[in-house]
Amino acid sequence: MKEQAQVKILLVDDDQDMCSSLSDVLSFETGYKVLYSTVPMEALEILKKEEFSLVIIDYKMPEMNGLELLNKIKSIRPGQKVFMLTAFISTELIEQAKKAGADEVLSKFIWPDEILKLVSKTIS
């Protein structure tokens, strides 16, 4: 398992409150370093400059949807681990996201302890 200080997570969600709360859960509970952006294009620029243990993206955003963002992330960093969060989860979306390279597709309504377990399992 990686040392907590080495673990960096990038969150991308157009909802500032969602970014803030998820960032709090991930950093306070574990000590992970969490950066976030509410603008997908900005997040891609950050990803070009820095490496992350995990990127967590929203599906529904105004600038581009999560599938488009996932494809761009994979073109910049092919091996990047990515979780997609959505309030609109469906079998079709899960299949599309997995095919595009998402490690997990999760409901935004997931319990904090569940996401912490999945993050820990994925980055270890």
GROMACS .gro file of C-alpha atoms in nm:
model
  124
    1MET     CA    1   0.000   0.000   0.000
    2LYS     CA    2   0.126   0.347  -0.085
    3GLU     CA    3   0.215   0.586   0.192
    4GLN     CA    4  -0.074   0.823   0.248
    5ALA     CA    5   0.144   1.129   0.182
    6GLN     CA    6   0.219   0.993  -0.167
    7VAL     CA    7  -0.147   0.942  -0.255
    8LYS     CA    8  -0.288   1.226  -0.465
    9ILE     CA    9  -0.645   1.233  -0.587
   10LEU     CA   10  -0.795   1.470  -0.842
   11LEU     CA   11  -1.170   1.538  -0.824
   12VAL     CA   12  -1.357   1.685  -1.120
   13ASP     CA   13  -1.717   1.794  -1.065
   14ASP     CA   14  -1.898   2.112  -1.169
   15ASP     CA   15  -2.065   2.117  -0.825
   16GLN     CA   16  -1.833   2.305  -0.588
   17ASP     CA   17  -2.013   2.167  -0.280
   18MET     CA   18  -1.969   1.808  -0.401
   19CYS     CA   19  -1.597   1.869  -0.460
   20SER     CA   20  -1.558   2.023  -0.118
   21SER     CA   21  -1.744   1.749   0.072
   22LEU     CA   22  -1.577   1.461  -0.112
   23SER     CA   23  -1.240   1.629  -0.070
   24ASP     CA   24  -1.304   1.657   0.304
   25VAL     CA   25  -1.400   1.289   0.330
   26LEU     CA   26  -1.093   1.174   0.137
   27SER     CA   27  -0.840   1.402   0.303
   28PHE     CA   28  -0.959   1.413   0.665
   29GLU     CA   29  -1.025   1.041   0.692
   30THR     CA   30  -0.707   0.922   0.522
   31GLY     CA   31  -0.458   1.204   0.487
   32TYR     CA   32  -0.467   1.176   0.107
   33LYS     CA   33  -0.375   1.492  -0.082
   34VAL     CA   34  -0.684   1.598  -0.278
   35LEU     CA   35  -0.702   1.860  -0.549
   36TYR     CA   36  -1.023   1.946  -0.727
   37SER     CA   37  -1.151   2.140  -1.022
   38THR     CA   38  -1.502   2.238  -1.123
   39VAL     CA   39  -1.387   2.286  -1.484
   40PRO     CA   40  -1.300   1.974  -1.688
   41MET     CA   41  -1.057   2.153  -1.922
   42GLU     CA   42  -0.868   2.291  -1.621
   43ALA     CA   43  -0.853   1.942  -1.472
   44LEU     CA   44  -0.699   1.810  -1.795
   45GLU     CA   45  -0.429   2.077  -1.775
   46ILE     CA   46  -0.355   1.977  -1.415
   47LEU     CA   47  -0.338   1.612  -1.523
   48LYS     CA   48  -0.083   1.696  -1.792
   49LYS     CA   49   0.149   1.842  -1.526
   50GLU     CA   50   0.093   1.614  -1.227
   51GLU     CA   51   0.046   1.244  -1.161
   52PHE     CA   52  -0.242   1.121  -0.948
   53SER     CA   53  -0.312   0.788  -0.780
   54LEU     CA   54  -0.678   0.830  -0.874
   55VAL     CA   55  -0.903   1.071  -1.064
   56ILE     CA   56  -1.270   1.089  -0.963
   57ILE     CA   57  -1.497   1.251  -1.220
   58ASP     CA   58  -1.863   1.345  -1.239
   59TYR     CA   59  -2.067   1.224  -1.534
   60LYS     CA   60  -2.300   1.519  -1.589
   61MET     CA   61  -2.117   1.848  -1.640
   62PRO     CA   62  -2.196   2.141  -1.871
   63GLU     CA   63  -1.859   2.169  -2.048
   64MET     CA   64  -1.826   1.799  -2.136
   65ASN     CA   65  -1.976   1.482  -1.996
   66GLY     CA   66  -1.785   1.227  -1.794
   67LEU     CA   67  -1.739   0.986  -2.084
   68GLU     CA   68  -1.578   1.258  -2.296
   69LEU     CA   69  -1.358   1.358  -2.002
   70LEU     CA   70  -1.267   0.994  -1.935
   71ASN     CA   71  -1.153   0.951  -2.297
   72LYS     CA   72  -0.940   1.267  -2.275
   73ILE     CA   73  -0.788   1.152  -1.943
   74LYS     CA   74  -0.700   0.814  -2.094
   75SER     CA   75  -0.538   0.983  -2.395
   76ILE     CA   76  -0.316   1.191  -2.161
   77ARG     CA   77  -0.247   0.912  -1.909
   78PRO     CA   78  -0.348   0.571  -2.050
   79GLY     CA   79  -0.295   0.383  -1.722
   80GLN     CA   80  -0.473   0.638  -1.502
   81LYS     CA   81  -0.716   0.491  -1.249
   82VAL     CA   82  -1.053   0.669  -1.278
   83PHE     CA   83  -1.379   0.651  -1.085
   84MET     CA   84  -1.693   0.803  -1.236
   85LEU     CA   85  -1.964   0.934  -1.005
   86THR     CA   86  -2.316   1.000  -1.122
   87ALA     CA   87  -2.659   1.074  -0.985
   88PHE     CA   88  -2.796   0.913  -1.303
   89ILE     CA   89  -2.652   0.562  -1.281
   90SER     CA   90  -2.770   0.308  -1.537
   91THR     CA   91  -2.652  -0.025  -1.675
   92GLU     CA   92  -2.583   0.141  -2.010
   93LEU     CA   93  -2.366   0.414  -1.854
   94ILE     CA   94  -2.175   0.159  -1.646
   95GLU     CA   95  -2.104  -0.047  -1.959
   96GLN     CA   96  -1.995   0.260  -2.160
   97ALA     CA   97  -1.770   0.390  -1.882
   98LYS     CA   98  -1.611   0.050  -1.816
   99LYS     CA   99  -1.547   0.008  -2.190
  100ALA     CA  100  -1.381   0.352  -2.195
  101GLY     CA  101  -1.155   0.252  -1.906
  102ALA     CA  102  -1.329   0.355  -1.583
  103ASP     CA  103  -1.224   0.145  -1.286
  104GLU     CA  104  -1.552   0.209  -1.101
  105VAL     CA  105  -1.884   0.374  -1.183
  106LEU     CA  106  -2.056   0.479  -0.862
  107SER     CA  107  -2.370   0.655  -0.750
  108LYS     CA  108  -2.309   1.001  -0.606
  109PHE     CA  109  -2.519   0.883  -0.314
  110ILE     CA  110  -2.256   0.630  -0.202
  111TRP     CA  111  -2.178   0.620   0.169
  112PRO     CA  112  -1.844   0.783   0.262
  113ASP     CA  113  -1.707   0.464   0.419
  114GLU     CA  114  -1.787   0.270   0.099
  115ILE     CA  115  -1.601   0.513  -0.126
  116LEU     CA  116  -1.307   0.517   0.116
  117LYS     CA  117  -1.286   0.136   0.096
  118LEU     CA  118  -1.299   0.139  -0.284
  119VAL     CA  119  -1.037   0.414  -0.308
  120SER     CA  120  -0.806   0.233  -0.069
  121LYS     CA  121  -0.847  -0.095  -0.258
  122THR     CA  122  -0.788   0.072  -0.597
  123ILE     CA  123  -0.473   0.263  -0.505
  124SER     CA  124  -0.305  -0.006  -0.296
   0.00000   0.00000   0.00000
